CSV table of C-alpha atoms in Angstrom, one decimal:
chain,number,residue,atom,x,y,z
A,146,MET,CA,54.2,43.3,0.3
A,147,PRO,CA,52.2,46.3,1.5
A,148,PRO,CA,49.4,45.2,3.4
A,149,ASP,CA,45.8,45.1,1.8
A,150,PRO,CA,44.1,48.6,3.1
A,151,LYS,CA,40.7,46.5,2.8
A,152,ALA,CA,41.7,43.8,5.0
A,153,GLY,CA,39.9,43.5,8.2
A,154,ARG,CA,37.4,46.2,7.5
A,155,ASP,CA,33.8,45.5,7.8
A,156,THR,CA,32.2,44.9,4.1
A,157,GLY,CA,28.8,43.8,5.8
A,158,PRO,CA,25.7,46.2,5.2
A,159,ARG,CA,26.2,49.4,7.0
A,160,PRO,CA,23.3,50.5,9.7
A,161,GLY,CA,20.3,51.4,7.8
A,162,SER,CA,21.4,50.2,4.3
A,163,ALA,CA,19.0,47.8,2.8
A,164,HIS,CA,19.6,44.0,2.0
A,165,GLN,CA,20.8,43.0,-1.1
A,166,PRO,CA,18.6,40.4,-3.5
A,167,GLY,CA,19.6,37.0,-2.6
A,168,SER,CA,20.6,38.0,1.2
A,169,ALA,CA,20.1,35.3,3.8
A,170,HIS,CA,17.9,38.1,5.5
A,171,GLN,CA,14.8,38.0,3.8
A,172,PRO,CA,12.0,38.8,6.3
A,173,GLY,CA,9.1,38.2,3.9
A,174,SER,CA,10.4,35.1,2.9
A,175,ALA,CA,11.0,33.8,6.2
A,176,ARG,CA,7.3,34.6,7.2
A,177,GLU,CA,6.2,33.0,4.3
A,178,ALA,CA,8.0,29.8,5.1
A,179,ASP,CA,6.8,30.0,8.8
A,180,ARG,CA,3.3,30.1,7.3
A,181,ASP,CA,4.2,27.3,5.0
A,182,THR,CA,5.4,25.2,8.0
A,183,GLY,CA,2.3,26.0,10.2
A,184,ARG,CA,0.0,24.5,7.2
A,185,ARG,CA,2.2,21.3,7.1
A,186,LEU,CA,0.4,18.4,8.7
A,187,ASP,CA,2.0,16.6,11.7
A,188,ARG,CA,3.7,13.4,10.3
A,189,ASP,CA,4.9,12.1,13.6
A,190,SER,CA,1.7,12.2,15.4
A,191,GLY,CA,1.0,8.6,14.8
A,192,ARG,CA,-2.6,9.0,13.8
A,193,GLY,CA,-1.8,9.2,10.4
A,194,LEU,CA,-2.0,12.1,7.5
A,195,ALA,CA,-5.6,11.5,6.6
A,196,HIS,CA,-6.8,11.8,10.3
A,197,GLU,CA,-4.6,15.2,10.9
A,198,LEU,CA,-6.1,16.5,7.5
A,199,VAL,CA,-9.5,15.8,8.7
A,200,GLU,CA,-8.8,17.8,11.7
A,201,ARG,CA,-7.8,20.8,10.2
A,202,LEU,CA,-10.6,20.9,7.6
A,203,LYS,CA,-13.1,20.1,10.5
A,204,ALA,CA,-11.9,23.1,12.3
A,205,ARG,CA,-12.1,25.2,9.5
A,206,ILE,CA,-15.6,24.2,9.1
A,207,LEU,CA,-16.5,24.6,12.9
A,208,ALA,CA,-15.0,27.9,12.9
A,209,GLY,CA,-17.1,29.0,10.1
A,210,GLU,CA,-14.0,29.7,7.6
A,211,ILE,CA,-15.8,27.6,5.4
A,212,GLN,CA,-19.6,28.1,5.6
A,213,PRO,CA,-22.6,25.7,5.0
A,214,GLY,CA,-23.0,25.5,0.9
A,215,GLN,CA,-19.5,26.8,0.1
A,216,LYS,CA,-17.2,24.5,-1.8
A,217,LEU,CA,-14.2,22.5,-0.3
A,218,PRO,CA,-10.8,23.6,-1.6
A,219,THR,CA,-10.2,21.2,-4.6
A,220,GLU,CA,-8.0,18.1,-4.1
A,221,SER,CA,-5.1,19.9,-6.1
A,222,SER,CA,-5.1,22.9,-3.7
A,223,LEU,CA,-5.2,20.9,-0.7
A,224,ILE,CA,-2.6,18.6,-2.0
A,225,GLN,CA,-0.5,22.0,-2.5
A,226,GLU,CA,-1.2,23.3,0.9
A,227,PHE,CA,-0.8,20.7,3.0
A,228,GLY,CA,2.0,18.5,1.1
A,229,VAL,CA,0.3,15.3,1.1
A,230,SER,CA,-0.8,12.5,-1.7
A,231,ARG,CA,-4.2,12.8,-3.5
A,232,THR,CA,-5.0,9.3,-1.8
A,233,VAL,CA,-4.6,11.0,1.8
A,234,VAL,CA,-7.0,14.0,0.6
A,235,ARG,CA,-9.4,11.6,-0.7
A,236,GLU,CA,-9.7,9.5,2.3
A,237,ALA,CA,-9.9,12.7,4.4
A,238,VAL,CA,-12.9,14.3,2.2
A,239,SER,CA,-14.4,10.4,2.7
A,240,ARG,CA,-14.3,10.6,6.3
A,241,LEU,CA,-16.1,14.4,6.2
A,242,GLN,CA,-18.7,12.5,4.4
A,243,ALA,CA,-19.1,10.1,6.9
A,244,ALA,CA,-19.2,12.6,9.5
A,245,GLY,CA,-22.0,14.3,7.9
A,246,LEU,CA,-19.9,17.5,7.5
A,247,VAL,CA,-19.7,17.4,3.7
A,248,GLU,CA,-21.7,16.1,0.3
A,249,THR,CA,-19.9,15.2,-2.7
A,250,PHE,CA,-21.2,15.4,-6.2
A,251,GLN,CA,-19.6,13.9,-9.2
A,252,GLY,CA,-18.0,16.3,-11.2
A,253,ARG,CA,-18.8,19.4,-8.9
A,254,GLY,CA,-16.7,18.7,-5.9
A,255,SER,CA,-17.6,18.6,-2.1
A,256,PHE,CA,-19.9,21.2,-0.3
A,257,VAL,CA,-20.0,21.7,3.3
A,258,LEU,CA,-23.3,20.9,4.8
A,259,ALA,CA,-25.2,22.8,7.8
A,260,LEU,CA,-24.1,21.4,11.2
A,261,PRO,CA,-26.6,19.2,12.5
A,262,ALA,CA,-28.2,19.8,15.8
A,263,SER,CA,-26.2,17.7,18.6
A,264,THR,CA,-27.6,14.4,19.1
A,265,ALA,CA,-24.9,13.0,21.4
A,266,PHE,CA,-25.1,9.4,22.6
A,267,SER,CA,-22.8,7.9,25.2
A,268,VAL,CA,-22.6,5.0,27.4
A,269,GLU,CA,-20.6,5.6,30.4
A,270,ALA,CA,-18.2,2.9,31.3
A,271,SER,CA,-19.4,3.4,34.7
A,272,GLY,CA,-22.7,2.5,34.0
A,273,ILE,CA,-22.0,-1.0,32.5
A,274,ARG,CA,-21.3,-2.6,36.1
A,275,THR,CA,-22.6,-6.3,35.7
A,276,HIS,CA,-22.0,-9.5,33.8
A,277,ARG,CA,-25.3,-9.0,32.5
A,278,ASP,CA,-24.7,-5.2,31.3
A,279,VAL,CA,-21.8,-6.6,29.2
A,280,LEU,CA,-23.9,-9.2,27.7
A,281,ASP,CA,-26.8,-6.6,26.8
A,282,MET,CA,-24.1,-4.5,25.4
A,283,ILE,CA,-23.0,-7.3,22.9
A,284,ASP,CA,-26.7,-7.8,22.0
A,285,PHE,CA,-27.0,-4.3,21.4
A,286,ARG,CA,-23.8,-4.3,19.2
A,287,ILE,CA,-24.9,-7.1,17.4
A,288,GLY,CA,-27.8,-5.6,15.9
A,289,VAL,CA,-26.1,-2.2,15.1
A,290,GLU,CA,-22.9,-3.4,13.6
A,291,SER,CA,-24.7,-6.5,11.9
A,292,GLU,CA,-26.4,-4.1,9.8
A,293,ALA,CA,-23.4,-1.6,9.4
A,294,ALA,CA,-21.3,-4.4,8.3
A,295,GLY,CA,-24.2,-5.1,5.2
A,296,LEU,CA,-24.2,-1.5,4.4
A,297,ALA,CA,-20.2,-1.4,4.3
A,298,ALA,CA,-20.3,-4.2,1.7
A,299,GLU,CA,-22.8,-2.4,-0.4
A,300,ARG,CA,-21.5,1.3,-0.1
A,301,ARG,CA,-17.6,1.1,0.7
A,302,THR,CA,-14.9,2.9,-1.4
A,303,ASP,CA,-11.7,1.4,-2.2
A,304,LEU,CA,-10.1,3.8,0.1
A,305,GLN,CA,-12.7,2.6,3.0
A,306,LEU,CA,-11.6,-0.9,2.0
A,307,LYS,CA,-8.1,-0.1,2.3
A,308,ALA,CA,-8.6,1.2,5.8
A,309,ILE,CA,-10.5,-1.9,6.7
A,310,GLU,CA,-7.5,-3.9,5.6
A,311,ARG,CA,-4.9,-2.0,7.4
A,312,ALA,CA,-6.9,-2.3,10.5
A,313,LEU,CA,-7.5,-6.2,10.2
A,314,VAL,CA,-3.5,-6.3,9.6
A,315,ASP,CA,-2.7,-4.4,12.8
A,316,LEU,CA,-5.2,-6.7,14.7
A,317,GLY,CA,-3.1,-9.6,13.3
A,318,ARG,CA,0.3,-7.9,14.5
A,319,SER,CA,-1.5,-7.4,17.8
A,320,GLY,CA,-0.8,-10.8,18.9
A,321,GLU,CA,2.9,-10.1,19.5
A,322,GLN,CA,2.0,-6.7,21.2
A,323,PRO,CA,-1.1,-7.5,23.3
A,324,GLY,CA,-1.1,-4.2,24.8
A,325,HIS,CA,-2.3,-3.0,21.4
A,326,ALA,CA,-5.0,-5.9,20.8
A,327,VAL,CA,-8.1,-3.4,22.1
A,328,GLU,CA,-7.3,-0.5,20.2
A,329,ALA,CA,-6.7,-2.5,16.8
A,330,ASP,CA,-9.8,-4.6,17.4
A,331,TYR,CA,-11.8,-1.3,17.8
A,332,ALA,CA,-10.0,0.4,14.9
A,333,PHE,CA,-11.3,-2.6,12.8
A,334,HIS,CA,-15.2,-2.2,13.9
A,335,LEU,CA,-14.8,1.5,13.7
A,336,LYS,CA,-13.6,1.6,9.9
A,337,VAL,CA,-16.5,-1.1,9.1
A,338,ALA,CA,-18.9,1.5,10.3
A,339,LEU,CA,-17.4,4.5,8.7
A,340,ALA,CA,-17.8,2.5,5.2
A,341,SER,CA,-21.1,2.1,6.0
A,342,GLY,CA,-21.8,5.5,4.7
A,343,ASN,CA,-24.3,6.2,7.6
A,344,ARG,CA,-22.8,8.5,9.9
A,345,PHE,CA,-24.9,7.3,12.6
A,346,TYR,CA,-23.3,3.8,12.9
A,347,SER,CA,-20.0,5.5,12.9
A,348,ASP,CA,-21.0,8.3,15.5
A,349,LEU,CA,-21.9,5.5,18.0
A,350,LEU,CA,-19.3,3.2,17.8
A,351,ALA,CA,-17.0,6.4,18.2
A,352,SER,CA,-19.2,7.2,21.4
A,353,LEU,CA,-18.4,3.8,22.8
A,354,GLY,CA,-15.2,4.1,21.9
A,355,PRO,CA,-12.4,1.0,22.7
A,356,MET,CA,-14.1,0.5,26.1
A,357,MET,CA,-16.8,-1.6,24.0
A,358,ILE,CA,-13.9,-4.0,23.5
A,359,MET,CA,-12.4,-3.6,26.7
A,360,LEU,CA,-15.1,-4.5,29.0
A,361,PRO,CA,-15.9,-8.0,27.7
A,362,ARG,CA,-12.4,-8.9,27.6
A,363,THR,CA,-12.1,-8.0,31.6
A,364,ARG,CA,-14.6,-10.8,32.1
A,365,LEU,CA,-13.2,-13.5,29.9
A,366,PRO,CA,-11.6,-16.5,31.4
A,367,HIS,CA,-7.7,-16.8,30.8
A,368,VAL,CA,-8.1,-18.9,28.0
A,369,TYR,CA,-9.8,-16.3,26.0
A,370,THR,CA,-7.3,-13.7,26.3
A,371,VAL,CA,-5.1,-12.5,23.2
A,372,SER,CA,-1.8,-14.3,24.9
A,373,ASP,CA,-3.9,-17.7,23.9
A,374,ALA,CA,-2.6,-18.5,20.3
A,375,THR,CA,-5.8,-20.6,19.8
A,376,HIS,CA,-8.4,-18.0,20.8
A,377,PHE,CA,-6.2,-15.4,19.0
A,378,THR,CA,-6.2,-17.2,15.6
A,379,ARG,CA,-10.2,-17.8,16.0
A,380,VAL,CA,-10.8,-14.4,16.8
A,381,THR,CA,-8.6,-13.1,13.6
A,382,LEU,CA,-10.2,-15.4,11.2
A,383,GLU,CA,-13.5,-14.1,12.3
A,384,HIS,CA,-12.6,-10.6,11.4
A,385,GLU,CA,-11.0,-11.9,8.2
A,386,ASN,CA,-14.2,-13.3,7.3
A,387,ILE,CA,-16.0,-9.9,7.7
A,388,TYR,CA,-13.3,-7.9,5.7
A,389,ARG,CA,-13.6,-10.8,3.1
A,390,ALA,CA,-17.3,-10.3,2.9
A,391,VAL,CA,-17.0,-6.5,2.3
A,392,ALA,CA,-14.3,-6.8,-0.1
A,393,ASP,CA,-16.4,-9.0,-2.2
A,394,GLN,CA,-19.6,-6.6,-1.7
A,395,ASP,CA,-21.7,-9.5,-0.5
A,396,ALA,CA,-24.0,-7.7,2.2
A,397,ALA,CA,-25.5,-10.8,3.3
A,398,ALA,CA,-22.4,-12.7,4.2
A,399,ALA,CA,-21.1,-9.4,5.5
A,400,ARG,CA,-24.0,-9.2,8.2
A,401,ALA,CA,-23.9,-12.9,8.9
A,402,ALA,CA,-19.8,-12.8,9.5
A,403,MET,CA,-20.4,-9.7,12.0
A,404,ARG,CA,-23.3,-11.5,13.5
A,405,LEU,CA,-21.5,-14.8,14.1
A,406,HIS,CA,-18.4,-12.8,15.3
A,407,LEU,CA,-20.1,-10.9,17.9
A,408,SER,CA,-22.4,-14.0,19.0
A,409,ASN,CA,-19.2,-15.8,19.4
A,410,SER,CA,-17.8,-13.4,21.6
A,411,ARG,CA,-21.1,-13.4,23.7
A,412,ALA,CA,-20.7,-17.2,23.9
A,413,ARG,CA,-17.5,-17.3,25.1
A,414,LEU,CA,-18.5,-14.8,27.9
A,415,GLN,CA,-21.2,-17.4,29.1
A,416,ALA,CA,-18.6,-20.3,28.9
A,417,PRO,CA,-18.1,-21.9,32.2
């Protein structure tokens, strides 16, 4: 049988010829895919999709891409652009509200607010040197966080309550991973402050950071460490009481539960 004259011939596109529709080489589509990939959130950051979305939107606001008075993109457009659920979008907008970056109007959407002048508040860990300093810090937190808990009970959304619940679950798990206990404890208190609906509470706790939990713990006797099962159970129950009061929207109970928890922390520091 004679050989096929086309065998071995290069049948691909000749130099300079146009690609056919459906070809694997579509520069325009590739660029579009790259843009889509750039918009997608980092699902492996460990910080959560809501946090990642907040950071993206915050960057646009601070860069002036969305000006004060302008409306945020709609829920559906954010869902499509970033590939996240409606729940994630709503939690991100709620956090932007708590940060004082947007204001939401029923039936109209969320609008960017003028950026406030910087009123940064910070407490340097190096400035808390003595046992007296640590006790004073807890006294300060009792006044601030008790009221924040009361406001959280009155104002919290379902999404914010879910965030507090997740933080409580993480705190419960930290008994098996003591190295995560400080971060888990701090996250719970920060979520309660965010749920207050008053950005000054959450800004204040954000400025203090996990050090507000770490410093008192470094001065506790060994019997009061996370590795002690009795102490851990007691502290977890105190946090559960705060959560339950916020969930029940009982402001007085929430204030009392937070005050009791922090007062107990102070008493443990004064134990012989």
